[in-house]
Structure formats: C-alpha cells, structure tokens
Short mmCIF file of C-alpha atoms and ligand atoms in Angstrom, two decimals:
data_model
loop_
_atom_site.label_atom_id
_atom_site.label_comp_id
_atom_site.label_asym_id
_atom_site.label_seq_id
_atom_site.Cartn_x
_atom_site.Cartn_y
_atom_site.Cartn_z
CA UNK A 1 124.19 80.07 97.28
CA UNK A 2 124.66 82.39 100.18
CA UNK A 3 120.81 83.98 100.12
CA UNK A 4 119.73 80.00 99.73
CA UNK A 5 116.73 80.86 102.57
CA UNK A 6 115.47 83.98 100.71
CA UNK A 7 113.41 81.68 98.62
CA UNK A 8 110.57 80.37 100.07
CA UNK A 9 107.78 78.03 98.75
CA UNK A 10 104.19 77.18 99.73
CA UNK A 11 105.16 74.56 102.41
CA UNK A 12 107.26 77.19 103.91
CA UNK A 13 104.90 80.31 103.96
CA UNK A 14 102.10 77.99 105.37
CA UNK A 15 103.57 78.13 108.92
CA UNK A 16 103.73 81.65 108.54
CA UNK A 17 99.72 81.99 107.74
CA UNK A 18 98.59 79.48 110.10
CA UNK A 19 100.87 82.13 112.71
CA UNK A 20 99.58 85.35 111.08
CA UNK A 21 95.70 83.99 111.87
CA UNK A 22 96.31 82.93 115.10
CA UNK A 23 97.75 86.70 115.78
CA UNK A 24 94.53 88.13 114.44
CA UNK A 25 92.41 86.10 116.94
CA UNK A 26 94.61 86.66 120.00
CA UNK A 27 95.01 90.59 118.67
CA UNK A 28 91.51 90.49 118.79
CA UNK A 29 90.77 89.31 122.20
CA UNK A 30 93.85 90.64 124.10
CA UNK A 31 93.33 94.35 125.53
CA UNK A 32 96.37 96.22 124.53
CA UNK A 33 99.25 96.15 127.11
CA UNK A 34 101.61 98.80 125.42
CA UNK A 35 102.48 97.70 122.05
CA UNK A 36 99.04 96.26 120.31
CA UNK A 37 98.13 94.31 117.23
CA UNK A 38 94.30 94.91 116.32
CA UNK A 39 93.79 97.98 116.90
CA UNK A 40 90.42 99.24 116.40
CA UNK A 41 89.98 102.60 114.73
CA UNK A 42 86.39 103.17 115.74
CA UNK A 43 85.71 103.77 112.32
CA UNK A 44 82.67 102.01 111.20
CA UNK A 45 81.77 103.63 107.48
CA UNK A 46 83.61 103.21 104.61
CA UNK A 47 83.05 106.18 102.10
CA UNK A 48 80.45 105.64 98.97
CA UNK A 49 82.47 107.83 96.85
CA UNK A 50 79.81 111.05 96.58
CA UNK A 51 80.90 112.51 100.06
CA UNK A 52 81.86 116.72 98.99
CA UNK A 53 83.39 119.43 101.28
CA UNK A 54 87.00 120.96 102.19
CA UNK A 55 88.98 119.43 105.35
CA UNK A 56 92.71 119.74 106.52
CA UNK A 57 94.68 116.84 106.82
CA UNK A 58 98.09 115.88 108.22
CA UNK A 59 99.91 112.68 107.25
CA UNK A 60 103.23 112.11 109.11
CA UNK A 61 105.34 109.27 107.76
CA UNK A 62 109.36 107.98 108.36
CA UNK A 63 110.15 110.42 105.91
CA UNK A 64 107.65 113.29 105.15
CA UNK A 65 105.02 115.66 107.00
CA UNK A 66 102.04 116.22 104.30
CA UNK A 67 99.68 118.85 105.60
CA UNK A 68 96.78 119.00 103.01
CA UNK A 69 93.96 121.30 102.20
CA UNK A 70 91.70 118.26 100.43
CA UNK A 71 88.70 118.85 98.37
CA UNK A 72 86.45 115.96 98.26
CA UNK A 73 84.26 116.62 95.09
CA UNK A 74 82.13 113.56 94.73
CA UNK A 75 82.12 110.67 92.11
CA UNK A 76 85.55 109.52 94.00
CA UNK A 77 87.20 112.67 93.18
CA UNK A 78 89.26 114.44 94.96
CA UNK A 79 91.82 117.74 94.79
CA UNK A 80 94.86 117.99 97.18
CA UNK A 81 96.74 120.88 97.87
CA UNK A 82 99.52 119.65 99.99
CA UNK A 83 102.33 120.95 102.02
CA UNK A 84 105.50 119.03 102.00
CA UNK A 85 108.41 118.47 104.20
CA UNK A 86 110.90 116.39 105.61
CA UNK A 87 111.43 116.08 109.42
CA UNK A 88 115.55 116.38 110.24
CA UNK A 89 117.20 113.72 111.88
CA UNK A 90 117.34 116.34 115.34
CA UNK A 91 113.93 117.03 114.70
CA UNK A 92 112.71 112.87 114.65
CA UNK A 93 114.81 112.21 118.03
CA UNK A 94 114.20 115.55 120.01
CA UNK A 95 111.79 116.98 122.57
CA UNK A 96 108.54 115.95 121.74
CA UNK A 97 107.29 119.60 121.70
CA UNK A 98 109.37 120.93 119.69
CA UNK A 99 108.46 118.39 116.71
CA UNK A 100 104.65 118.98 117.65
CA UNK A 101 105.61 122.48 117.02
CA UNK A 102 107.15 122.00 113.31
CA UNK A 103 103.94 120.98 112.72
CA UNK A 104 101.67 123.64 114.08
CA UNK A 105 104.17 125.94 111.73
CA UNK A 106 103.44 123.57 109.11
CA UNK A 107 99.73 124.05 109.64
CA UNK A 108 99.63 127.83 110.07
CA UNK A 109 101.89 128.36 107.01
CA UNK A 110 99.43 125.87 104.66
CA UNK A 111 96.21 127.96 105.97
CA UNK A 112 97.88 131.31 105.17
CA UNK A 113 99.28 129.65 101.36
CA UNK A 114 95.82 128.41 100.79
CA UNK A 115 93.87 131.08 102.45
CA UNK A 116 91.27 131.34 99.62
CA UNK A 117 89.99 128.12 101.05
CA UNK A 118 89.29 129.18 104.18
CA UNK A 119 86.59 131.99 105.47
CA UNK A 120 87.57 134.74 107.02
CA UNK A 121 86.61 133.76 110.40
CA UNK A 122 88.68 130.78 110.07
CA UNK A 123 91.50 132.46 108.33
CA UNK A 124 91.66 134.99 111.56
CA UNK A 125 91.36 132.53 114.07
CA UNK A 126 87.64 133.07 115.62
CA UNK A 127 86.33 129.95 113.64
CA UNK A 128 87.79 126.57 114.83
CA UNK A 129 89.08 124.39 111.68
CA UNK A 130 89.00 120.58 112.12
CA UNK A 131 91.72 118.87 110.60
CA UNK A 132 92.20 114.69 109.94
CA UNK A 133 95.88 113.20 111.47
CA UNK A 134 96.77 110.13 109.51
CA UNK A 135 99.73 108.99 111.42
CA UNK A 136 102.02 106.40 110.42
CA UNK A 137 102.85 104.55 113.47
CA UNK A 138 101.43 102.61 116.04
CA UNK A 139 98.49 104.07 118.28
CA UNK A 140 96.23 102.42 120.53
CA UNK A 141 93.03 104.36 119.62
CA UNK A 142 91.00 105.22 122.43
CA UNK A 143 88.41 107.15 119.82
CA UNK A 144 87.74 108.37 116.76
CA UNK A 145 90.02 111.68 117.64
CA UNK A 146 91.90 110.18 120.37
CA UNK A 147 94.70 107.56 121.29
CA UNK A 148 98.01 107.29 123.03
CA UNK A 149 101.18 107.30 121.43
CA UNK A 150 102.59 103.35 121.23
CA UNK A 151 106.49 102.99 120.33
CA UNK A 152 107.36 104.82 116.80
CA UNK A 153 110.07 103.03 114.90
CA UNK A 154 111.24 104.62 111.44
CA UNK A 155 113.83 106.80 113.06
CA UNK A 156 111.80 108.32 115.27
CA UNK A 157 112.74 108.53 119.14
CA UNK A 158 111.21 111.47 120.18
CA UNK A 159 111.28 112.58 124.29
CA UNK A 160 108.19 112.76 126.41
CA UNK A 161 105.30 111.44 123.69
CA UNK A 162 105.13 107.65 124.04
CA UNK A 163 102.22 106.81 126.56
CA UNK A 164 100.56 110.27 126.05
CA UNK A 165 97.39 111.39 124.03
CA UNK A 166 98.24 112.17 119.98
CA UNK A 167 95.61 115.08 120.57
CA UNK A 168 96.54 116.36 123.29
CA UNK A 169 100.20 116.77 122.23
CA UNK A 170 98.46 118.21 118.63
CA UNK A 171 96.61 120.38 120.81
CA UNK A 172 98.95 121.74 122.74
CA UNK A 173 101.19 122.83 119.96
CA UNK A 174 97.93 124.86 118.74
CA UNK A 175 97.91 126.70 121.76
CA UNK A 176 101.41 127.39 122.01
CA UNK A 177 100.94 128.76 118.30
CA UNK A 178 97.64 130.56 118.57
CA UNK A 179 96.21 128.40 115.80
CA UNK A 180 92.43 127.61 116.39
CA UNK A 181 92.50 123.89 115.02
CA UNK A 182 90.85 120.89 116.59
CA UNK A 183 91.91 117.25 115.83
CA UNK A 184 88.51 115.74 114.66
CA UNK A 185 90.24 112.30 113.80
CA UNK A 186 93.45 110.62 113.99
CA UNK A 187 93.53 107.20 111.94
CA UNK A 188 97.29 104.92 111.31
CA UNK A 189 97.85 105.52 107.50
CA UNK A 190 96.47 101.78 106.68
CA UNK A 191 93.04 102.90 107.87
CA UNK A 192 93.83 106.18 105.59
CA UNK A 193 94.48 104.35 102.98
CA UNK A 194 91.31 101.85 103.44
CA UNK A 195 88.82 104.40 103.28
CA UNK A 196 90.62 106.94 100.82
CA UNK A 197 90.95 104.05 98.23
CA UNK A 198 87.05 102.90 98.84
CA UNK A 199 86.29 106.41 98.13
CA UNK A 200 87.35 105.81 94.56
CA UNK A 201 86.60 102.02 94.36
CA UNK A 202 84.11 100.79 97.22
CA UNK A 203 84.56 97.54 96.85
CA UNK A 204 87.96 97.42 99.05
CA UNK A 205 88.52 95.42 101.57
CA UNK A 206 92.23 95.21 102.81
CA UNK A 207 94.61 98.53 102.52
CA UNK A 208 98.32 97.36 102.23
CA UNK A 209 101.22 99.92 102.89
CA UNK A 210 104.42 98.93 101.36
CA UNK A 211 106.84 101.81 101.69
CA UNK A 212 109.48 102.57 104.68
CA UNK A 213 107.28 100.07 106.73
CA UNK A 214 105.13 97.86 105.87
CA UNK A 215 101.02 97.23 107.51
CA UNK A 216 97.46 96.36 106.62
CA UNK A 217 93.96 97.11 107.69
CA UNK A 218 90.74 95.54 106.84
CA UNK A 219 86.81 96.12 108.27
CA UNK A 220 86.18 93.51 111.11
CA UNK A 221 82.85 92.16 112.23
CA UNK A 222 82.72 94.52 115.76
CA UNK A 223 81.22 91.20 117.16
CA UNK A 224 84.52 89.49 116.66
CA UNK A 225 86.54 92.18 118.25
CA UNK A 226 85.87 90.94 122.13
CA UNK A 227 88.49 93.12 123.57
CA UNK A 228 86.14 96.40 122.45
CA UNK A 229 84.11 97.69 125.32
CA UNK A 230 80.47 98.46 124.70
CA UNK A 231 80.17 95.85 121.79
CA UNK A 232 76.57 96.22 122.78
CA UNK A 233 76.14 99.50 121.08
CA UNK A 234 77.07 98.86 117.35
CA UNK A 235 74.61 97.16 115.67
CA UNK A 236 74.81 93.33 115.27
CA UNK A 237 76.18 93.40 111.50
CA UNK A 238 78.57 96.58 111.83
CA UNK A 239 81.94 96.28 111.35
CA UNK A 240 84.70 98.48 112.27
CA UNK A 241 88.62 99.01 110.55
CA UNK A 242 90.78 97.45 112.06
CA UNK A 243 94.65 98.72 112.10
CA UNK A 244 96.39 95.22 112.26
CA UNK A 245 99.82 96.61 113.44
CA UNK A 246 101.35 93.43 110.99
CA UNK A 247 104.54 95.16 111.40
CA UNK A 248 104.82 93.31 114.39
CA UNK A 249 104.00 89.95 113.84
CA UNK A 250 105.99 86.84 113.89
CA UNK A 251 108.70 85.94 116.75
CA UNK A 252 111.83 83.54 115.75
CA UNK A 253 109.47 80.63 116.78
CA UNK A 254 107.91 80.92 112.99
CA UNK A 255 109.59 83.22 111.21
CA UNK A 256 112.13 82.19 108.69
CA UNK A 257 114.66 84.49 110.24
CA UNK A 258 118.21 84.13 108.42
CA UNK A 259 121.46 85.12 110.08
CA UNK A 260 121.78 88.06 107.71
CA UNK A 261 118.18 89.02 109.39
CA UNK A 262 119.55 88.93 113.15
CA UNK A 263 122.82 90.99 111.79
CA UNK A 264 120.60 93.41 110.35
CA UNK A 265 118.65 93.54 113.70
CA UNK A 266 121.26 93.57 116.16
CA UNK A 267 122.90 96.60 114.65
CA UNK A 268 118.96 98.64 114.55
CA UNK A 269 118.72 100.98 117.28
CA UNK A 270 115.77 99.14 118.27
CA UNK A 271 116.64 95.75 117.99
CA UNK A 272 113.76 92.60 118.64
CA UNK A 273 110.94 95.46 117.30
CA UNK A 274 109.20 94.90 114.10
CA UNK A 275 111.14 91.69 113.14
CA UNK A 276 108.87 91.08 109.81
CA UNK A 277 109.05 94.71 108.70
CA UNK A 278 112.87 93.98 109.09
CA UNK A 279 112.08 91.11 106.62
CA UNK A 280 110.36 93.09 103.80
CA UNK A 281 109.97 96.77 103.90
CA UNK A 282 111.88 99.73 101.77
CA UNK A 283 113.77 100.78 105.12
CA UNK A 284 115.63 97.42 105.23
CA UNK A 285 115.95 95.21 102.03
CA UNK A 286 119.08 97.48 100.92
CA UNK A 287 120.73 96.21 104.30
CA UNK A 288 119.98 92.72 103.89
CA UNK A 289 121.50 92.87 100.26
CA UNK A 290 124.52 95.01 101.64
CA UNK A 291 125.17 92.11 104.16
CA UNK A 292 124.84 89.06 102.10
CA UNK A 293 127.18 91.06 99.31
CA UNK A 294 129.89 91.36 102.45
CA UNK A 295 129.73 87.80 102.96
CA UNK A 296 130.11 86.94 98.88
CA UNK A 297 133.41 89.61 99.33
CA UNK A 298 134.46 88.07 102.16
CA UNK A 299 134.44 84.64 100.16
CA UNK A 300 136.08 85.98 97.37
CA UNK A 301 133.80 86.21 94.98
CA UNK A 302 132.07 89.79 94.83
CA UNK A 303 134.50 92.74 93.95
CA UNK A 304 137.36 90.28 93.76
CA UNK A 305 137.37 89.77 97.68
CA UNK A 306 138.18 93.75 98.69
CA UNK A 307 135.26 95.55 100.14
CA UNK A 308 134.81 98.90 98.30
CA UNK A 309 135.04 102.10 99.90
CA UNK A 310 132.03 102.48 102.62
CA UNK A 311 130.62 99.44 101.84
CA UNK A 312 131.49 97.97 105.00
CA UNK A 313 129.21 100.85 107.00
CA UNK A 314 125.95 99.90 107.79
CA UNK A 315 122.74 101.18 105.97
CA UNK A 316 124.77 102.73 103.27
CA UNK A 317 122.69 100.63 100.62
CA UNK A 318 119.71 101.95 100.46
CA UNK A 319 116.69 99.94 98.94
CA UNK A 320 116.76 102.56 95.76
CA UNK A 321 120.42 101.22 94.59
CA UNK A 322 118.50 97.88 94.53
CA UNK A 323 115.32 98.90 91.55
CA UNK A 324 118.52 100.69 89.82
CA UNK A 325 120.34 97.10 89.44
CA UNK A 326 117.31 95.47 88.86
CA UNK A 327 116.11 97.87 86.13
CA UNK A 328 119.34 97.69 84.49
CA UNK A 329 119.53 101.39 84.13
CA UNK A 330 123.05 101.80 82.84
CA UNK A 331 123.64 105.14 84.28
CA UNK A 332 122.29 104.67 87.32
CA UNK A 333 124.48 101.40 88.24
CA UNK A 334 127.55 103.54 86.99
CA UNK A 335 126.75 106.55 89.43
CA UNK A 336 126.05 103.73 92.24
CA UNK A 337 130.02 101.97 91.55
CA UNK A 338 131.26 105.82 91.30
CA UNK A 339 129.81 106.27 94.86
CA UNK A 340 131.51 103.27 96.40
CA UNK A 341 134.77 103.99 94.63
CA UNK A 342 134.94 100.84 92.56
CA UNK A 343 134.80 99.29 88.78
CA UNK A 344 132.92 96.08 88.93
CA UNK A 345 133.25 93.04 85.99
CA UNK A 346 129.65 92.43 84.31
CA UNK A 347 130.04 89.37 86.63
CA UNK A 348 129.91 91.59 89.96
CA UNK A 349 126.63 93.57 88.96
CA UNK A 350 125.19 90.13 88.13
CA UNK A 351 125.91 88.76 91.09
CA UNK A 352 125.04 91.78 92.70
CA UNK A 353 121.33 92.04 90.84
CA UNK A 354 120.96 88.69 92.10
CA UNK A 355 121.20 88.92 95.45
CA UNK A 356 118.20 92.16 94.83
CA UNK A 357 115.88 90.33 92.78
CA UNK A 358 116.09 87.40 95.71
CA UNK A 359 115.92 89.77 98.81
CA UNK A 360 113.21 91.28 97.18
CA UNK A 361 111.28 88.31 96.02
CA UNK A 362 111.59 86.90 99.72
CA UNK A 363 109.66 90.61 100.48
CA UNK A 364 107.24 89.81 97.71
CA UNK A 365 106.74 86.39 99.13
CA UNK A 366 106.26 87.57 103.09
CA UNK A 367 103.94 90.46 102.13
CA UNK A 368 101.42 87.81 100.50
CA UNK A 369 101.56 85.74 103.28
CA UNK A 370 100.11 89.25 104.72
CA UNK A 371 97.47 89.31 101.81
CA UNK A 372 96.76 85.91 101.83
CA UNK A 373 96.57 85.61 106.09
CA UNK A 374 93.57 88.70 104.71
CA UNK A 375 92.16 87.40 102.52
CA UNK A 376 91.48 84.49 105.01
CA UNK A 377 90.71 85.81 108.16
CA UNK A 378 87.72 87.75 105.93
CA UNK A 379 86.76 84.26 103.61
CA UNK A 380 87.15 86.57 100.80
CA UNK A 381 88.05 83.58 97.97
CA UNK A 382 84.36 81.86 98.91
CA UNK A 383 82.32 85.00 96.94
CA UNK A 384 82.64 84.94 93.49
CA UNK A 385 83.18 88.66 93.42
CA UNK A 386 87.03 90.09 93.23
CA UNK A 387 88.97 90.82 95.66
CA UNK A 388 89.93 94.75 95.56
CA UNK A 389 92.79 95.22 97.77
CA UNK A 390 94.32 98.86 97.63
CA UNK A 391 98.16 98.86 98.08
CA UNK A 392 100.06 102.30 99.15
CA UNK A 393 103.53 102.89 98.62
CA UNK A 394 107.00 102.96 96.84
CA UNK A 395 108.07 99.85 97.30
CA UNK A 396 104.91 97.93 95.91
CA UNK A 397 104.61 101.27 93.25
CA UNK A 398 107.91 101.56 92.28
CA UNK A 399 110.30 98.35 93.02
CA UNK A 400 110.70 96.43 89.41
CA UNK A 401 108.05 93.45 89.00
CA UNK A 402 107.46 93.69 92.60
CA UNK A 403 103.47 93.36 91.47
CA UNK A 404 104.38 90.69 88.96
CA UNK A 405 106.24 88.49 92.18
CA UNK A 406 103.61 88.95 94.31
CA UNK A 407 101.07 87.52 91.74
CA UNK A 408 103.39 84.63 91.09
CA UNK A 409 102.85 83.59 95.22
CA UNK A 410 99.45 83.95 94.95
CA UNK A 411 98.95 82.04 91.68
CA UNK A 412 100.87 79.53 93.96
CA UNK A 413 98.53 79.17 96.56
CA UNK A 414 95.45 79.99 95.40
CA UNK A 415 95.77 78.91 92.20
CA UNK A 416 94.88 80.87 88.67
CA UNK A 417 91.32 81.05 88.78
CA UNK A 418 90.78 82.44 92.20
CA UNK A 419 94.06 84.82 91.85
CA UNK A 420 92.50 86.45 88.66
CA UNK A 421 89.79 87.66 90.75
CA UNK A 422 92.74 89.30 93.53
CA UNK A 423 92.83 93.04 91.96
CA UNK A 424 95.94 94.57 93.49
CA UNK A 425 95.55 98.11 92.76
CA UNK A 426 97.72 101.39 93.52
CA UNK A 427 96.07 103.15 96.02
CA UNK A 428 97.43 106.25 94.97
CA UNK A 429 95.31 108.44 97.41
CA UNK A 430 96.54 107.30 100.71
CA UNK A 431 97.09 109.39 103.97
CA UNK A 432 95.62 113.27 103.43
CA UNK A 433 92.64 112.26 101.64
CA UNK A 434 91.86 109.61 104.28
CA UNK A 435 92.24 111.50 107.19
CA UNK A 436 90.32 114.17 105.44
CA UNK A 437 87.49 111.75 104.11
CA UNK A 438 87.71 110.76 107.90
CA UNK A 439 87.68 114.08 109.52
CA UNK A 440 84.24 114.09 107.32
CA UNK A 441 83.00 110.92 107.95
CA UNK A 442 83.34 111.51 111.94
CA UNK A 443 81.34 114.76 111.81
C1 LIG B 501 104.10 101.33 111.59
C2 LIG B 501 102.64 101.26 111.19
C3 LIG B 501 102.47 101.81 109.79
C4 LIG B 501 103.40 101.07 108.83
C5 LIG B 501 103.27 101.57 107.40
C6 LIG B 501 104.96 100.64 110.54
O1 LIG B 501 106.31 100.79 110.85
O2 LIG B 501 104.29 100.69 112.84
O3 LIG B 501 101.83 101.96 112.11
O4 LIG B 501 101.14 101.65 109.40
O5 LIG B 501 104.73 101.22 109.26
O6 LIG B 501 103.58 102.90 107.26
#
C-alpha cells in the first residue's frame, strides 16, 4: 500500500508527544527571536459567562474578513451581526496598506449597516469605538492591544507588515479613513476561541482550531512562563493563555514526514514553514491525497494508468472533494469525475476514498497527539472532572467521522475510562465573539 506510513499507532505518536512537551518547555523559556511558539497573550481571565455589553470585532482568517457588531447578553449568550468577505488573491499578496485599508472600509461600512447600535457620537465620529482583532496568524504579543506581525502563511504575503506593530498598521488605516476606532485587543484566533467557548462552558481548558490551519491554546501557570518579563506582578496562582503557535512544531528529526509530505512542501511557496500543519490541516490533506493518487496512476492502478485532465496540477484537489468521497454523496463524486474529465470503475472511487479516509485519519491521529501533548503539559487526566476542550473549525466540524477518529486515538492511549471524561465540543463561537468578549475583558 502506497499511503502504508499514514497509519500510525501508539508507539509511533509517542515520539511525537515526548517532542511536542519538550517544545512547550523550551517555547516557554526561549524569548521569541522572530517566529515564536508560546506566545503569551497577556490575557489572564477567562469569561464566567454573565459578562453584557456591545463591542466590534474583526476576525481575519486564510479565507474570510468577519467584522462583527457582538452583543454579549449574559448566561453565555451572545448575538452577532457580522460582516463577511473574502480577501482576493491581489489583495492577500499586495501592499500592506492597501489590505489594512479593505478593512477600515470593512469597518466603516458595518458601523453605517448597523448604525442603530451605535450612539450618535460614535456613529459621527466624535466618540472613539474600541473594537477586538482576532487574527489568525502568528503574533508575538507585546500586550493586550499590541504585537508585531510574525510570518503569515495561508496565502498571505503581504509587503511592508512583517516585523511591524498589528495596531499600528490597524491604526493607521483609521486615519487614512477618518474612522475614530481604537484597537483595544488583538488575540490569535486560538485564544478567541478559548475564551469565547468558556463564555458558554467555563470549564475549558484547551481551544483547538482545525480549519485552513491548524493551532491550540490553553491557560498557563504565569510562573512557568520564564521568558515573561515582570513575572513579579501577577499574582502567584494566575495564569495567563497561552497561543502555542503548534503549527510549527516538529522538524524531520521526529516527525513522521513521508515523501508525499516533502513533495507537497517543496512545491509550497513557503517551503520548511509549518511542516505539521502541512501534515493535517484543511489547506493540505487534498494535496497529499492528489499526490499519492498520481503515484497509484503512475503504477497503473488508479484511472487505468492515464492521469485525468488537471489532475497532474498541483492543489487542484481541494480537501472538500475528499468529505464528498468519503460521504459517498453520489452526486457530488459525479460532479467531482465531470470536473477532471473522466469516468472512473466503482474500483477507482474505492481506491480513491481510501487513500481520504487514510490521509485523513493520519490528520486525526497528529491532531491528538496535539490534544493529548495538552492534556499533559496541564495533568488534566489526574482530576476526576472532564476534560472540556472547545474545537473550532471545518475540518474537525465538517470532515466525515473526523470526531469519531480522533476518539478512537485517544481511547488508544488513554484508555476508555479516562477518554469518556475528554468532551470534544464544537466551539461554534470562535473569533468575533472572542475578540469582542476580549475587547471587554481588557477594559
Ligand atoms: C497560524 C495560527 C492560527 C492557526 C489556526 C496557523 O496557520 O499560524 O496563528 O492560529 O493557523 O487558524
């Protein structure tokens, strides 16, 4: 079997745990030197659920720009009025301003649609209005409301914003656009999702995103995070979120790399960079499965040995094709042949559903390891309480039995008893009503 080192068992994700623990203490320790692991958010509250009021958020991801008017009504409520759109491919590897300027417009266009939320001195610009950035991509906080702009990944390349201040760059949009709006907080969209999902359950203690990219955050004893300045000034039991950047874990030295994994990363436009993500997130798997199909073509024994029309051009597979074959959806495997020009034999979409369900049960298996490495670092198993872990994203949300596979790893390591107390729930609320319940919180 071509895809033999997609499955992996207990012995094999150990090396990977022991590695992912050993990040989080050097992470820890380590001031950042450009791209960071561990980075602290400076946020030290989680939400109790009863926290009211109206705040703007923004939640930038690979794919959309969510501005949000969010009302947080109390009893883990909330109401979102959101603003949606998609950033083009010119926009995502331009100038720097002229994205940061898409978004002002974006701003000034949700407080005009949603005036009624707004009083008048806000609405005519002689009342500042704070707003919450959750923001998808590596920053190394310097602040609540501040941090500079690490390397951004998910197709984004823009000119003249790594190594500067998100604020500032915020900021000077606001200017340029007459809009009287302060950044009051800027948190990754794990830390989002952390606090938005405690609003509703307050038990949570690790925030998974498993979407275009894949990361994690969890509260941290501040006493354990010796690379944080004035330790001295928290209190002795606080504890602060930490954004673990797990994106960019691993090396080759421990993880289980395959040769379809360096293909796929030699032909990224930013090759050697997030070499796990590459492994298991909703940007890539479709790639992997494209390139181990090519190699069961080349043998003979997909599409009777020709490669169908396109097939052979990188990233035209997207993950989506892959929950179609796997859900068996009739219609939707037809229109996916139609695309590529070609009338498979029941024996190619079997072959072809196979190579999904073990690409994506690899992914299952490497985001426990990211779970379990949690779950650890925290002692979590040793209370007899469960384990709330709030998971963000269409991957986990929508890929078939992708909740169902990860259960089966955990089952495997921890066993039944201590895996019925793991609650892996949809953290439905993620980025606007985080930033927004952290706009609030920072106040
Ligand atoms: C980014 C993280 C982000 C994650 C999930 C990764 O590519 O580096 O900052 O949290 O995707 O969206």
């Amino acid at each position: 079997m071509i895809e033999q080192g997609f499955l992996l068992n207990k012995d094999q994700l150990k090396p990977i745990v022991d590695g992912f623990m050993h990040e989080f203490q050097t992470g820890l320790k380590t001031p950042s030197k450009g791209l960071a692991t561990m980075i602290p958010s400076y946020v030290t509250k989680l939400p109790t659920g009863e926290e009211q009021g109206t705040f703007l958020s923004m939640d930038l991801g690979g794919t959309h720009l969510r501005i949000a008017a969010v009302e947080l009504k109390g009893q883990g409520k909330t109401e979102v009025r959101e603003l949606k759109k998609s950033p083009s491919p010119e926009l995502k590897t331009g100038e720097g301003e002229v994205f940061f300027d898409w978004i002002a417009d974006a701003v000034q266009e949700i407080i005009a649609r949603e005036s009624l939320l707004f009083n008048e001195q806000q609405r005519n610009g002689k009342e500042t209005i704070s707003l919450g950035v959750c923001w998808s991509f590596p920053v190394d906080q310097t602040g609540v409301a501040s941090g500079t702009v690490l390397r951004m990944g998910k197709g984004f390349i823009l000119k003249n914003v790594e190594g500067k201040d998100l604020a500032e760059l915020f900021h000077a949009a606001f200017r340029r656009k007459n809009l009287n709006v302060v950044v009051t907080a800027i948190v990754n969209d794990t830390v989002g999702t952390l606090v938005a999902h405690a609003y509703t359950n307050p038990k949570c203690r690790i925030a998974l995103i498993f979407a275009t990219g894949i990361n994690a955050a969890y509260p941290e004893k501040v006493r354990n995070i010796t690379k944080l300045d004035d330790r001295e000034k928290y209190a002795s039991d606080a504890k602060m979120l930490i954004n673990t950047e797990i994106d960019i874990f691993g090396s080759e030295k421990y993880l289980p790399l395959t040769k379809f994994d360096l293909q796929l990363d030699k032909s990224h436009s930013q090759p050697k960079f997030q070499l796990y993500e590459k492994m298991v997130s909703g940007a890539y798997m479709g790639e992997l499965t494209r390139l181990i199909a090519m190699d069961y073509i080349h043998e003979g024994s997909l599409f009777e040995g020709k490669v169908p029309k396109g097939f052979d051009q990188a990233w035209c597979f997207p993950t989506a094709n892959m929950s179609t074959l796997e859900n068996n959806d009739h219609e939707g495997i037809s229109h996916i042949f139609n695309h590529f020009s070609v009338t498979p034999t029941s024996e190619d979409i079997e072959l072809l559903t196979r190579i999904c369900r073990n690409v994506s049960t690899r992914a299952a298996s490497l985001v426990s390891v990211a779970i379990i490495s949690l779950i650890e670092q925290q002692q979590l198993w040793n209370r007899q309480e469960h384990i709330i872990i709030g998971i963000n994203g269409s991957t986990f949300q929508y890929y078939p039995h992708m909740d169902s596979r990860i259960r089966n790893v955990l089952n495997e390591w921890y066993g039944t008893d201590t895996t019925g107390r793991i609650d892996l729930e949809v953290a439905s609320e993620g980025g606007s009503v985080g930033g927004a319940l952290i706009a609030m919180l920072a106040k």
